[in-house]
């Protein structure tokens, strides 16, 4: 399996519920990032968490990082239909490069 | 705001044609990247560049080449397009060399090779 794998592959929830997505990786990292992609569009950066940080917040987003377990989670609180998108984690496996996972497809039903 | 633009949103080409995909960023970023995205495979790095006239192979460079003659422009070239190069192509840029920070993506080019 590749560096940076999201789980679950797909998630369907009702508007107002919280959505949690997980990412596991294999090698040591300097930082981990989460991106969002609306259908057929480019990726948009959401949040970056550094290896010496355990938790970070941005609006309705909360990201945690556990370097001992090589895992991260993205929590979206009070989800909205507009949050429907694919979410990717990315790790800096070497200088210059990010390695992306295959993504979690989140569907928020109105 | 950082803006990354790609020359086409949709492109249809025939097998054997030479295809140019252009990417331009307006924030004086050092690094530029080309990815392809396929269902079930996620994003895969084709080539990247950390300076003008510099290029490095990514994970899947076969069948592709790149050109970076100016800092703001990074071109992906399919020398002889094949049907297995039908894909979504995404360009990205990031500000600094070294440890990877945020990448800024263009809207993507969906290429169909017939």
Short mmCIF file of C-alpha atoms in Angstrom, two decimals:
data_model
loop_
_atom_site.label_atom_id
_atom_site.label_comp_id
_atom_site.label_asym_id
_atom_site.label_seq_id
_atom_site.Cartn_x
_atom_site.Cartn_y
_atom_site.Cartn_z
CA UNK A 1 0.00 0.00 0.00
CA UNK A 2 1.16 3.52 -0.64
CA UNK A 3 2.23 6.29 1.68
CA UNK A 4 -0.85 8.17 2.82
CA UNK A 5 -3.98 6.05 2.66
CA UNK A 6 -7.35 7.47 3.59
CA UNK A 7 -10.07 5.55 5.33
CA UNK A 8 -12.92 5.12 4.63
CA UNK A 9 -12.93 5.26 0.83
CA UNK A 10 -16.44 6.69 0.93
CA UNK A 11 -18.59 8.26 3.62
CA UNK A 12 -22.23 9.36 3.46
CA UNK A 13 -23.78 11.44 6.23
CA UNK A 14 -26.68 13.80 6.86
CA UNK A 15 -26.30 17.55 6.99
CA UNK A 16 -25.42 18.69 10.50
CA UNK A 17 -23.56 15.49 11.42
CA UNK A 18 -19.83 15.31 11.94
CA UNK A 19 -17.57 13.59 9.41
CA UNK A 20 -14.32 11.89 10.35
CA UNK A 21 -11.72 10.71 7.87
CA UNK A 22 -8.47 8.97 8.66
CA UNK A 23 -5.09 8.83 7.00
CA UNK A 24 -2.26 6.38 7.65
CA UNK A 25 1.28 6.68 6.37
CA UNK A 26 4.45 4.66 6.51
CA UNK A 27 7.59 6.77 6.69
CA UNK A 28 8.57 9.69 8.92
CA UNK A 29 7.27 13.07 7.85
CA UNK A 30 7.90 16.78 8.36
CA UNK A 31 4.27 17.67 7.87
CA UNK A 32 0.93 16.26 6.77
CA UNK A 33 -1.61 18.17 4.75
CA UNK A 34 -5.27 17.76 3.91
CA UNK A 35 -6.76 18.82 0.58
CA UNK A 36 -10.27 18.93 -0.78
CA UNK A 37 -11.40 18.35 -4.37
CA UNK A 38 -14.82 19.17 -5.68
CA UNK A 39 -15.94 16.95 -8.54
CA UNK A 40 -13.89 17.51 -11.68
CA UNK A 41 -11.89 20.38 -10.20
CA UNK A 42 -8.42 21.04 -8.83
CA UNK A 43 -7.40 20.40 -5.25
CA UNK A 44 -7.69 23.07 -2.58
CA UNK A 45 -5.43 23.11 0.46
CA UNK A 46 -7.32 22.88 3.77
CA UNK A 47 -4.83 22.56 6.57
CA UNK A 48 -1.21 21.63 7.32
CA UNK A 49 -0.06 20.03 10.56
CA UNK A 50 3.62 19.71 11.40
CA UNK A 51 5.20 16.63 12.91
CA UNK A 52 5.67 18.37 16.28
CA UNK A 53 1.97 19.32 16.49
CA UNK A 54 -0.77 17.05 17.79
CA UNK A 55 -3.90 18.99 16.92
CA UNK A 56 -4.87 21.91 14.76
CA UNK A 57 -8.13 23.75 14.12
CA UNK A 58 -9.40 25.84 11.24
CA UNK A 59 -13.03 26.88 11.35
CA UNK A 60 -15.11 23.68 11.34
CA UNK A 61 -12.04 21.55 10.64
CA UNK A 62 -10.04 19.74 13.28
CA UNK A 63 -6.95 17.74 12.40
CA UNK A 64 -5.03 15.45 14.69
CA UNK A 65 -1.67 13.81 14.16
CA UNK A 66 -0.27 10.80 15.99
CA UNK A 67 3.29 10.26 14.80
CA UNK A 68 3.71 7.16 16.97
CA UNK A 69 0.86 5.50 15.08
CA UNK A 70 1.69 7.24 11.81
CA UNK A 71 -1.88 8.39 11.44
CA UNK A 72 -3.95 11.54 11.14
CA UNK A 73 -7.64 12.31 11.25
CA UNK A 74 -9.72 15.09 9.74
CA UNK A 75 -12.94 16.00 11.51
CA UNK A 76 -15.51 18.24 9.83
CA UNK A 77 -18.10 19.40 12.34
CA UNK A 78 -21.69 20.39 11.56
CA UNK A 79 -21.33 19.29 7.95
CA UNK A 80 -23.12 21.05 5.10
CA UNK A 81 -24.16 19.87 1.66
CA UNK A 82 -21.40 22.12 0.27
CA UNK A 83 -18.81 19.95 2.06
CA UNK A 84 -19.54 17.16 -0.41
CA UNK A 85 -16.17 16.50 -2.05
CA UNK A 86 -13.19 14.17 -2.05
CA UNK A 87 -10.64 14.68 0.72
CA UNK A 88 -6.99 13.75 0.37
CA UNK A 89 -4.13 13.60 2.81
CA UNK A 90 -0.62 14.32 1.58
CA UNK A 91 2.75 13.70 3.19
CA UNK A 92 6.13 15.16 2.34
CA UNK A 93 8.02 11.99 1.63
CA UNK A 94 11.08 13.84 0.40
CA UNK A 95 12.21 17.33 -0.46
CA UNK A 96 10.04 18.98 -3.11
CA UNK A 97 7.52 16.18 -3.27
CA UNK A 98 4.17 15.42 -1.71
CA UNK A 99 2.63 11.97 -1.88
CA UNK A 100 -1.15 11.93 -1.98
CA UNK A 101 -3.49 9.20 -0.85
CA UNK A 102 -6.39 7.97 -2.96
CA UNK A 103 -8.93 10.03 -1.08
CA UNK A 104 -12.19 9.74 0.84
CA UNK A 105 -15.36 10.65 -1.02
CA UNK A 106 -17.65 12.48 1.38
CA UNK A 107 -21.32 12.91 0.54
CA UNK A 108 -23.39 15.17 2.76
CA UNK A 109 -27.10 14.68 2.20
CA UNK A 110 -29.39 17.67 2.74
CA UNK B 1 -4.56 35.00 -3.96
CA UNK B 2 -2.39 32.51 -5.76
CA UNK B 3 -3.66 31.68 -9.18
CA UNK B 4 -2.65 28.66 -11.19
CA UNK B 5 -4.16 28.44 -14.65
CA UNK B 6 -4.14 25.63 -17.16
CA UNK B 7 -4.51 26.21 -20.87
CA UNK B 8 -7.51 23.96 -21.43
CA UNK B 9 -10.25 22.40 -19.30
CA UNK B 10 -11.03 19.72 -21.88
CA UNK B 11 -8.92 18.38 -24.71
CA UNK B 12 -9.52 15.66 -27.30
CA UNK B 13 -6.55 14.34 -29.27
CA UNK B 14 -5.81 11.40 -31.55
CA UNK B 15 -3.33 8.63 -30.92
CA UNK B 16 0.15 9.65 -32.06
CA UNK B 17 -0.43 13.39 -31.81
CA UNK B 18 1.97 15.61 -29.90
CA UNK B 19 0.12 17.27 -27.04
CA UNK B 20 1.11 20.35 -25.06
CA UNK B 21 -0.44 21.16 -21.71
CA UNK B 22 0.42 24.58 -20.36
CA UNK B 23 0.40 25.77 -16.77
CA UNK B 24 1.00 29.31 -15.54
CA UNK B 25 1.27 30.59 -11.95
CA UNK B 26 1.29 34.22 -10.95
CA UNK B 27 2.93 34.15 -7.50
CA UNK B 28 6.62 33.76 -8.34
CA UNK B 29 6.70 30.23 -6.95
CA UNK B 30 9.89 28.21 -7.19
CA UNK B 31 8.31 24.78 -7.54
CA UNK B 32 5.89 23.51 -10.14
CA UNK B 33 4.40 20.06 -10.56
CA UNK B 34 2.43 17.95 -13.00
CA UNK B 35 0.18 15.15 -11.74
CA UNK B 36 -2.26 12.83 -13.38
CA UNK B 37 -5.35 11.62 -11.58
CA UNK B 38 -7.13 8.40 -12.43
CA UNK B 39 -10.04 6.68 -10.68
CA UNK B 40 -8.81 4.31 -7.99
CA UNK B 41 -5.20 5.44 -8.35
CA UNK B 42 -5.30 8.91 -6.82
CA UNK B 43 -2.78 11.58 -7.81
CA UNK B 44 0.49 10.45 -9.27
CA UNK B 45 3.43 12.77 -9.84
CA UNK B 46 4.72 12.89 -13.41
CA UNK B 47 7.42 15.57 -13.26
CA UNK B 48 8.32 18.54 -11.15
CA UNK B 49 10.60 21.54 -11.43
CA UNK B 50 12.26 23.49 -8.61
CA UNK B 51 13.80 26.20 -10.79
CA UNK B 52 13.85 27.52 -14.32
CA UNK B 53 15.27 24.94 -16.73
CA UNK B 54 15.44 22.37 -13.92
CA UNK B 55 13.29 19.27 -13.94
CA UNK B 56 13.03 16.06 -11.99
CA UNK B 57 11.20 12.86 -12.77
CA UNK B 58 8.31 11.94 -10.57
CA UNK B 59 6.78 8.52 -10.14
CA UNK B 60 5.43 8.00 -13.67
CA UNK B 61 7.50 10.03 -16.19
CA UNK B 62 7.38 7.52 -19.04
CA UNK B 63 5.76 8.93 -22.17
CA UNK B 64 6.00 12.52 -20.92
CA UNK B 65 8.47 15.38 -21.02
CA UNK B 66 8.40 18.87 -19.54
CA UNK B 67 9.74 22.32 -20.21
CA UNK B 68 10.31 25.25 -17.89
CA UNK B 69 11.82 28.14 -19.78
CA UNK B 70 10.29 30.82 -17.56
CA UNK B 71 9.62 30.75 -13.85
CA UNK B 72 5.89 31.18 -14.17
CA UNK B 73 5.28 28.58 -16.88
CA UNK B 74 5.58 24.80 -16.79
CA UNK B 75 4.62 22.75 -19.83
CA UNK B 76 3.82 19.06 -20.02
CA UNK B 77 4.42 17.39 -23.37
CA UNK B 78 3.07 14.10 -24.59
CA UNK B 79 5.42 13.32 -27.46
CA UNK B 80 3.10 10.75 -29.04
CA UNK B 81 -0.23 10.51 -27.27
CA UNK B 82 -1.61 7.08 -26.48
CA UNK B 83 -5.01 5.99 -25.23
CA UNK B 84 -3.59 5.07 -21.83
CA UNK B 85 -2.73 8.73 -21.34
CA UNK B 86 -6.41 9.60 -21.20
CA UNK B 87 -6.67 11.17 -17.78
CA UNK B 88 -7.17 14.28 -15.67
CA UNK B 89 -3.97 16.33 -15.56
CA UNK B 90 -3.36 18.67 -12.65
CA UNK B 91 -0.71 21.34 -12.37
CA UNK B 92 0.42 22.75 -9.03
CA UNK B 93 2.93 25.21 -7.65
CA UNK B 94 4.50 25.87 -4.25
CA UNK B 95 6.59 28.74 -3.01
CA UNK B 96 9.87 27.41 -1.65
CA UNK B 97 12.42 24.80 -2.44
CA UNK B 98 13.10 22.14 0.17
CA UNK B 99 10.51 21.01 2.70
CA UNK B 100 7.14 20.86 1.08
CA UNK B 101 4.59 23.42 2.09
CA UNK B 102 1.19 24.07 0.58
CA UNK B 103 0.70 23.27 -3.06
CA UNK B 104 -1.68 25.39 -5.13
CA UNK B 105 -3.53 23.59 -7.87
CA UNK B 106 -4.94 24.61 -11.20
CA UNK B 107 -8.44 23.55 -12.27
CA UNK B 108 -7.20 20.55 -14.23
CA UNK B 109 -7.26 19.47 -17.88
CA UNK B 110 -9.31 16.44 -18.79
CA UNK B 111 -7.56 14.82 -21.77
CA UNK B 112 -9.19 12.22 -23.97
CA UNK B 113 -6.97 10.38 -26.44
CA UNK B 114 -8.89 8.56 -29.17
#
